[in-house]
């Protein structure tokens, strides 16, 4: 039995928020090193040198500088994306005449 549409929307919204958070926290240190290499190209020999130097100088906190704007943007974007995805699937099922909850399949049209 499928949950109520409002409950499903809340589940999808929460999943998007958690996914956006995980994405930022896993990628932010790499993005910080990339930006530092772009800003100070002569200062670092390569990515690993930049990453290790930043960690030694500032610690873990230095690798997560600037996280707040990225976190807010990714949470907002992924929450809306995940929430709308299920709704869009239902619209496609309705327009294509399929039963509610039926598995969607990819159809290729030959021109």
PDB file of C-alpha atoms in Angstrom:
ATOM      1  CA  UNK A   1       0.000   0.000   0.000  1.00  0.00           C
ATOM      2  CA  UNK A   2       1.413   3.356  -1.049  1.00  0.00           C
ATOM      3  CA  UNK A   3       1.656   6.123   1.532  1.00  0.00           C
ATOM      4  CA  UNK A   4      -0.559   9.202   1.360  1.00  0.00           C
ATOM      5  CA  UNK A   5       0.739  11.710  -1.253  1.00  0.00           C
ATOM      6  CA  UNK A   6       1.592  14.285   1.432  1.00  0.00           C
ATOM      7  CA  UNK A   7       3.546  11.685   3.419  1.00  0.00           C
ATOM      8  CA  UNK A   8       5.340  10.620   0.230  1.00  0.00           C
ATOM      9  CA  UNK A   9       6.207  14.262  -0.543  1.00  0.00           C
ATOM     10  CA  UNK A  10       7.669  14.674   2.964  1.00  0.00           C
ATOM     11  CA  UNK A  11       9.677  11.457   2.545  1.00  0.00           C
ATOM     12  CA  UNK A  12      11.011  12.605  -0.827  1.00  0.00           C
ATOM     13  CA  UNK A  13      11.796  16.090   0.516  1.00  0.00           C
ATOM     14  CA  UNK A  14      13.710  14.603   3.452  1.00  0.00           C
ATOM     15  CA  UNK A  15      15.600  12.197   1.199  1.00  0.00           C
ATOM     16  CA  UNK A  16      16.664  15.098  -0.999  1.00  0.00           C
ATOM     17  CA  UNK A  17      17.837  17.115   2.002  1.00  0.00           C
ATOM     18  CA  UNK A  18      19.871  14.194   3.345  1.00  0.00           C
ATOM     19  CA  UNK A  19      21.304  13.491  -0.105  1.00  0.00           C
ATOM     20  CA  UNK A  20      22.288  17.133  -0.603  1.00  0.00           C
ATOM     21  CA  UNK A  21      23.964  17.201   2.799  1.00  0.00           C
ATOM     22  CA  UNK A  22      25.932  14.024   2.080  1.00  0.00           C
ATOM     23  CA  UNK A  23      27.001  15.373  -1.304  1.00  0.00           C
ATOM     24  CA  UNK A  24      28.368  18.610   0.158  1.00  0.00           C
ATOM     25  CA  UNK A  25      30.128  17.021   3.117  1.00  0.00           C
ATOM     26  CA  UNK A  26      31.818  14.421   0.913  1.00  0.00           C
ATOM     27  CA  UNK A  27      32.870  16.829  -1.846  1.00  0.00           C
ATOM     28  CA  UNK A  28      33.634  20.089  -0.039  1.00  0.00           C
ATOM     29  CA  UNK A  29      37.252  19.294   0.895  1.00  0.00           C
ATOM     30  CA  UNK A  30      37.995  18.414  -2.735  1.00  0.00           C
ATOM     31  CA  UNK A  31      36.346  21.619  -3.948  1.00  0.00           C
ATOM     32  CA  UNK A  32      38.303  23.678  -1.422  1.00  0.00           C
ATOM     33  CA  UNK A  33      41.591  22.207  -2.670  1.00  0.00           C
ATOM     34  CA  UNK A  34      40.553  22.812  -6.298  1.00  0.00           C
ATOM     35  CA  UNK A  35      39.716  26.463  -5.635  1.00  0.00           C
ATOM     36  CA  UNK A  36      42.983  27.012  -3.747  1.00  0.00           C
ATOM     37  CA  UNK A  37      44.918  25.534  -6.667  1.00  0.00           C
ATOM     38  CA  UNK A  38      43.087  27.818  -9.102  1.00  0.00           C
ATOM     39  CA  UNK A  39      43.650  30.867  -6.913  1.00  0.00           C
ATOM     40  CA  UNK A  40      47.308  30.179  -6.056  1.00  0.00           C
ATOM     41  CA  UNK A  41      48.667  28.045  -8.929  1.00  0.00           C
ATOM     42  CA  UNK A  42      52.341  28.660  -8.102  1.00  0.00           C
ATOM     43  CA  UNK A  43      51.981  27.795  -4.413  1.00  0.00           C
ATOM     44  CA  UNK A  44      51.147  24.087  -4.840  1.00  0.00           C
ATOM     45  CA  UNK A  45      52.849  21.281  -6.803  1.00  0.00           C
ATOM     46  CA  UNK A  46      49.625  19.336  -7.285  1.00  0.00           C
ATOM     47  CA  UNK A  47      46.313  18.378  -5.790  1.00  0.00           C
ATOM     48  CA  UNK A  48      47.666  16.086  -3.073  1.00  0.00           C
ATOM     49  CA  UNK A  49      50.250  18.701  -2.019  1.00  0.00           C
ATOM     50  CA  UNK A  50      47.505  21.345  -1.796  1.00  0.00           C
ATOM     51  CA  UNK A  51      45.220  19.051   0.184  1.00  0.00           C
ATOM     52  CA  UNK A  52      47.921  17.979   2.651  1.00  0.00           C
ATOM     53  CA  UNK A  53      49.293  21.530   3.051  1.00  0.00           C
ATOM     54  CA  UNK A  54      45.850  22.908   3.813  1.00  0.00           C
ATOM     55  CA  UNK A  55      45.213  20.140   6.320  1.00  0.00           C
ATOM     56  CA  UNK A  56      48.567  20.680   8.054  1.00  0.00           C
ATOM     57  CA  UNK A  57      48.179  24.483   8.198  1.00  0.00           C
ATOM     58  CA  UNK A  58      44.510  24.868   9.148  1.00  0.00           C
ATOM     59  CA  UNK A  59      43.303  21.382   9.971  1.00  0.00           C
ATOM     60  CA  UNK A  60      40.067  19.724   8.991  1.00  0.00           C
ATOM     61  CA  UNK A  61      38.207  22.989   9.519  1.00  0.00           C
ATOM     62  CA  UNK A  62      40.240  24.574   6.703  1.00  0.00           C
ATOM     63  CA  UNK A  63      39.048  21.988   4.211  1.00  0.00           C
ATOM     64  CA  UNK A  64      35.421  22.780   5.022  1.00  0.00           C
ATOM     65  CA  UNK A  65      35.648  26.573   4.688  1.00  0.00           C
ATOM     66  CA  UNK A  66      32.735  27.945   2.688  1.00  0.00           C
ATOM     67  CA  UNK A  67      30.491  24.971   3.366  1.00  0.00           C
ATOM     68  CA  UNK A  68      27.394  26.917   4.436  1.00  0.00           C
ATOM     69  CA  UNK A  69      26.418  28.435   1.042  1.00  0.00           C
ATOM     70  CA  UNK A  70      27.051  25.140  -0.765  1.00  0.00           C
ATOM     71  CA  UNK A  71      25.101  23.250   1.891  1.00  0.00           C
ATOM     72  CA  UNK A  72      22.080  25.563   1.686  1.00  0.00           C
ATOM     73  CA  UNK A  73      22.031  25.489  -2.109  1.00  0.00           C
ATOM     74  CA  UNK A  74      22.381  21.706  -2.396  1.00  0.00           C
ATOM     75  CA  UNK A  75      19.781  20.981   0.261  1.00  0.00           C
ATOM     76  CA  UNK A  76      17.275  23.285  -1.436  1.00  0.00           C
ATOM     77  CA  UNK A  77      18.000  21.969  -4.923  1.00  0.00           C
ATOM     78  CA  UNK A  78      17.960  18.263  -4.089  1.00  0.00           C
ATOM     79  CA  UNK A  79      14.914  18.524  -1.844  1.00  0.00           C
ATOM     80  CA  UNK A  80      12.810  20.068  -4.598  1.00  0.00           C
ATOM     81  CA  UNK A  81      14.253  17.718  -7.209  1.00  0.00           C
ATOM     82  CA  UNK A  82      13.488  14.570  -5.196  1.00  0.00           C
ATOM     83  CA  UNK A  83      10.022  15.811  -4.231  1.00  0.00           C
ATOM     84  CA  UNK A  84       9.051  16.659  -7.824  1.00  0.00           C
ATOM     85  CA  UNK A  85      10.469  13.432  -9.279  1.00  0.00           C
ATOM     86  CA  UNK A  86       7.669  11.216  -7.951  1.00  0.00           C
ATOM     87  CA  UNK A  87       5.017  13.732  -8.997  1.00  0.00           C
ATOM     88  CA  UNK A  88       6.470  13.891 -12.524  1.00  0.00           C
ATOM     89  CA  UNK A  89       6.401  10.091 -12.761  1.00  0.00           C
ATOM     90  CA  UNK A  90       2.688  10.106 -11.925  1.00  0.00           C
ATOM     91  CA  UNK A  91       2.037  12.790 -14.566  1.00  0.00           C
ATOM     92  CA  UNK A  92       3.852  10.688 -17.197  1.00  0.00           C
ATOM     93  CA  UNK A  93       1.844   7.600 -16.183  1.00  0.00           C
ATOM     94  CA  UNK A  94      -1.404   9.572 -16.446  1.00  0.00           C
ATOM     95  CA  UNK A  95      -0.535  11.091 -19.841  1.00  0.00           C
ATOM     96  CA  UNK A  96       0.631   7.742 -21.252  1.00  0.00           C
ATOM     97  CA  UNK A  97      -2.457   5.926 -19.931  1.00  0.00           C
ATOM     98  CA  UNK A  98      -0.623   3.544 -17.582  1.00  0.00           C
ATOM     99  CA  UNK A  99      -1.966   2.325 -14.287  1.00  0.00           C
ATOM    100  CA  UNK A 100      -1.097   4.215 -11.132  1.00  0.00           C
ATOM    101  CA  UNK A 101       2.193   2.891  -9.723  1.00  0.00           C
ATOM    102  CA  UNK A 102       3.066   0.921 -12.872  1.00  0.00           C
ATOM    103  CA  UNK A 103       6.758   0.615 -13.723  1.00  0.00           C
ATOM    104  CA  UNK A 104       7.834   3.140 -16.346  1.00  0.00           C
ATOM    105  CA  UNK A 105       9.941   1.902 -19.208  1.00  0.00           C
ATOM    106  CA  UNK A 106      11.965   3.662 -21.833  1.00  0.00           C
ATOM    107  CA  UNK A 107      10.410   3.704 -25.274  1.00  0.00           C
ATOM    108  CA  UNK A 108      12.495   4.596 -28.304  1.00  0.00           C
ATOM    109  CA  UNK A 109      10.732   6.064 -31.309  1.00  0.00           C
ATOM    110  CA  UNK A 110      12.123   5.564 -34.790  1.00  0.00           C
ATOM    111  CA  UNK A 111      11.789   8.572 -37.031  1.00  0.00           C
TER     112      UNK A 111
END
